Amino acid sequence: MKEYKVKEVADLLGKHEETIKRWIRSGKFPNAYRNSDKEGWRVIESDLLKLKVIPVNGVEQKSIIKPEVDETELVKLAYQAVTLPLLMKCYQSCSSWG
């Protein structure tokens, strides 16, 4: 089975090398390994095939990798979802005083 370097996977998927390393650490490529720091990570072709990101028999497969989400945006939305009802309640009670 073919092995890919992190740079090769990044080029293949159009992602940054650090993104691929983060995916490796998170378990997205369960069979990835590294023999040494010098050699770096190797991603096994079967992991990429399971994600359907490389051609099989010359047929391009649809990628199921979802775009990365900006966590700061999610935190802001969660904060707004929690605080908005409280602010509305406070506003309504304060406006009823006058």
mmCIF file of C-alpha atoms in Angstrom:
data_model
loop_
_atom_site.group_PDB
_atom_site.id
_atom_site.type_symbol
_atom_site.label_atom_id
_atom_site.label_comp_id
_atom_site.label_asym_id
_atom_site.label_seq_id
_atom_site.Cartn_x
_atom_site.Cartn_y
_atom_site.Cartn_z
ATOM 1 C CA MET A 1 0.000 0.000 0.000
ATOM 2 C CA LYS A 2 1.312 3.439 -0.923
ATOM 3 C CA GLU A 3 2.386 5.885 1.772
ATOM 4 C CA TYR A 4 2.171 9.649 1.507
ATOM 5 C CA LYS A 5 4.216 12.331 3.249
ATOM 6 C CA VAL A 6 2.316 15.119 5.008
ATOM 7 C CA LYS A 7 3.241 17.555 2.218
ATOM 8 C CA GLU A 8 1.909 15.164 -0.418
ATOM 9 C CA VAL A 9 -1.397 14.766 1.447
ATOM 10 C CA ALA A 10 -1.640 18.533 1.901
ATOM 11 C CA ASP A 11 -1.041 19.118 -1.815
ATOM 12 C CA LEU A 12 -3.507 16.390 -2.745
ATOM 13 C CA LEU A 13 -6.244 17.854 -0.554
ATOM 14 C CA GLY A 14 -5.407 21.510 -1.060
ATOM 15 C CA LYS A 15 -4.838 21.979 2.683
ATOM 16 C CA HIS A 16 -1.965 23.332 4.760
ATOM 17 C CA GLU A 17 0.551 20.850 6.150
ATOM 18 C CA GLU A 18 -0.302 21.858 9.721
ATOM 19 C CA THR A 19 -3.952 21.012 9.029
ATOM 20 C CA ILE A 20 -2.942 17.510 7.953
ATOM 21 C CA LYS A 21 -0.798 17.099 11.092
ATOM 22 C CA ARG A 22 -3.733 18.263 13.221
ATOM 23 C CA TRP A 23 -5.970 15.710 11.483
ATOM 24 C CA ILE A 24 -3.383 13.005 12.182
ATOM 25 C CA ARG A 25 -3.287 13.915 15.885
ATOM 26 C CA SER A 26 -7.095 13.961 16.042
ATOM 27 C CA GLY A 27 -7.317 10.460 14.556
ATOM 28 C CA LYS A 28 -8.687 11.273 11.104
ATOM 29 C CA PHE A 29 -5.887 9.097 9.668
ATOM 30 C CA PRO A 30 -5.813 6.204 12.157
ATOM 31 C CA ASN A 31 -3.011 4.280 10.437
ATOM 32 C CA ALA A 32 -0.640 7.230 10.099
ATOM 33 C CA TYR A 33 2.730 6.720 11.710
ATOM 34 C CA ARG A 34 6.202 8.161 11.981
ATOM 35 C CA ASN A 35 9.452 6.328 12.496
ATOM 36 C CA SER A 36 11.343 9.412 13.622
ATOM 37 C CA ASP A 37 11.076 13.181 13.848
ATOM 38 C CA LYS A 38 13.442 13.466 10.905
ATOM 39 C CA GLU A 39 11.355 11.275 8.603
ATOM 40 C CA GLY A 40 8.048 12.840 9.637
ATOM 41 C CA TRP A 41 4.545 11.424 9.397
ATOM 42 C CA ARG A 42 3.385 8.940 6.788
ATOM 43 C CA VAL A 43 -0.269 8.567 5.845
ATOM 44 C CA ILE A 44 -1.335 5.219 4.441
ATOM 45 C CA GLU A 45 -3.280 5.200 1.176
ATOM 46 C CA SER A 46 -6.092 3.170 2.748
ATOM 47 C CA ASP A 47 -6.817 6.061 5.161
ATOM 48 C CA LEU A 48 -7.183 8.405 2.202
ATOM 49 C CA LEU A 49 -9.354 5.896 0.349
ATOM 50 C CA LYS A 50 -11.673 5.646 3.356
ATOM 51 C CA LEU A 51 -12.060 9.435 3.213
ATOM 52 C CA LYS A 52 -12.621 9.149 -0.545
ATOM 53 C CA VAL A 53 -10.103 11.833 -1.367
ATOM 54 C CA ILE A 54 -7.881 10.137 -3.945
ATOM 55 C CA PRO A 55 -8.792 8.649 -7.328
ATOM 56 C CA VAL A 56 -9.551 4.936 -7.488
ATOM 57 C CA ASN A 57 -9.083 3.308 -10.891
ATOM 58 C CA GLY A 58 -8.839 6.747 -12.474
ATOM 59 C CA VAL A 59 -12.226 7.885 -11.107
ATOM 60 C CA GLU A 60 -12.182 10.951 -8.859
ATOM 61 C CA GLN A 61 -14.179 10.407 -5.686
ATOM 62 C CA LYS A 62 -16.107 13.039 -3.803
ATOM 63 C CA SER A 63 -14.355 14.322 -0.701
ATOM 64 C CA ILE A 64 -16.181 13.938 2.595
ATOM 65 C CA ILE A 65 -13.748 16.140 4.483
ATOM 66 C CA LYS A 66 -15.685 19.074 5.810
ATOM 67 C CA PRO A 67 -14.183 22.551 5.782
ATOM 68 C CA GLU A 68 -12.626 23.625 9.000
ATOM 69 C CA VAL A 69 -14.787 25.767 11.239
ATOM 70 C CA ASP A 70 -13.534 28.967 12.792
ATOM 71 C CA GLU A 71 -13.898 28.213 16.501
ATOM 72 C CA THR A 72 -13.924 31.878 17.487
ATOM 73 C CA GLU A 73 -17.025 32.401 15.352
ATOM 74 C CA LEU A 74 -18.704 29.444 17.059
ATOM 75 C CA VAL A 75 -17.846 30.840 20.486
ATOM 76 C CA LYS A 76 -19.309 34.224 19.539
ATOM 77 C CA LEU A 77 -22.520 32.611 18.292
ATOM 78 C CA ALA A 78 -22.837 30.488 21.428
ATOM 79 C CA TYR A 79 -22.273 33.549 23.610
ATOM 80 C CA GLN A 80 -24.945 35.486 21.729
ATOM 81 C CA ALA A 81 -27.390 32.581 21.999
ATOM 82 C CA VAL A 82 -26.933 32.479 25.776
ATOM 83 C CA THR A 83 -26.809 36.190 26.528
ATOM 84 C CA LEU A 84 -29.415 37.545 24.110
ATOM 85 C CA PRO A 85 -32.441 36.198 26.028
ATOM 86 C CA LEU A 86 -30.994 37.620 29.258
ATOM 87 C CA LEU A 87 -30.397 41.009 27.672
ATOM 88 C CA MET A 88 -33.903 41.055 26.215
ATOM 89 C CA LYS A 89 -35.412 40.198 29.597
ATOM 90 C CA CYS A 90 -33.345 42.911 31.297
ATOM 91 C CA TYR A 91 -34.280 45.444 28.615
ATOM 92 C CA GLN A 92 -37.974 44.633 28.937
ATOM 93 C CA SER A 93 -37.932 44.923 32.729
ATOM 94 C CA CYS A 94 -35.902 48.157 32.627
ATOM 95 C CA SER A 95 -38.164 49.746 30.008
ATOM 96 C CA SER A 96 -41.279 48.971 32.055
ATOM 97 C CA TRP A 97 -39.961 51.187 34.892
ATOM 98 C CA GLY A 98 -40.356 54.396 32.933
#
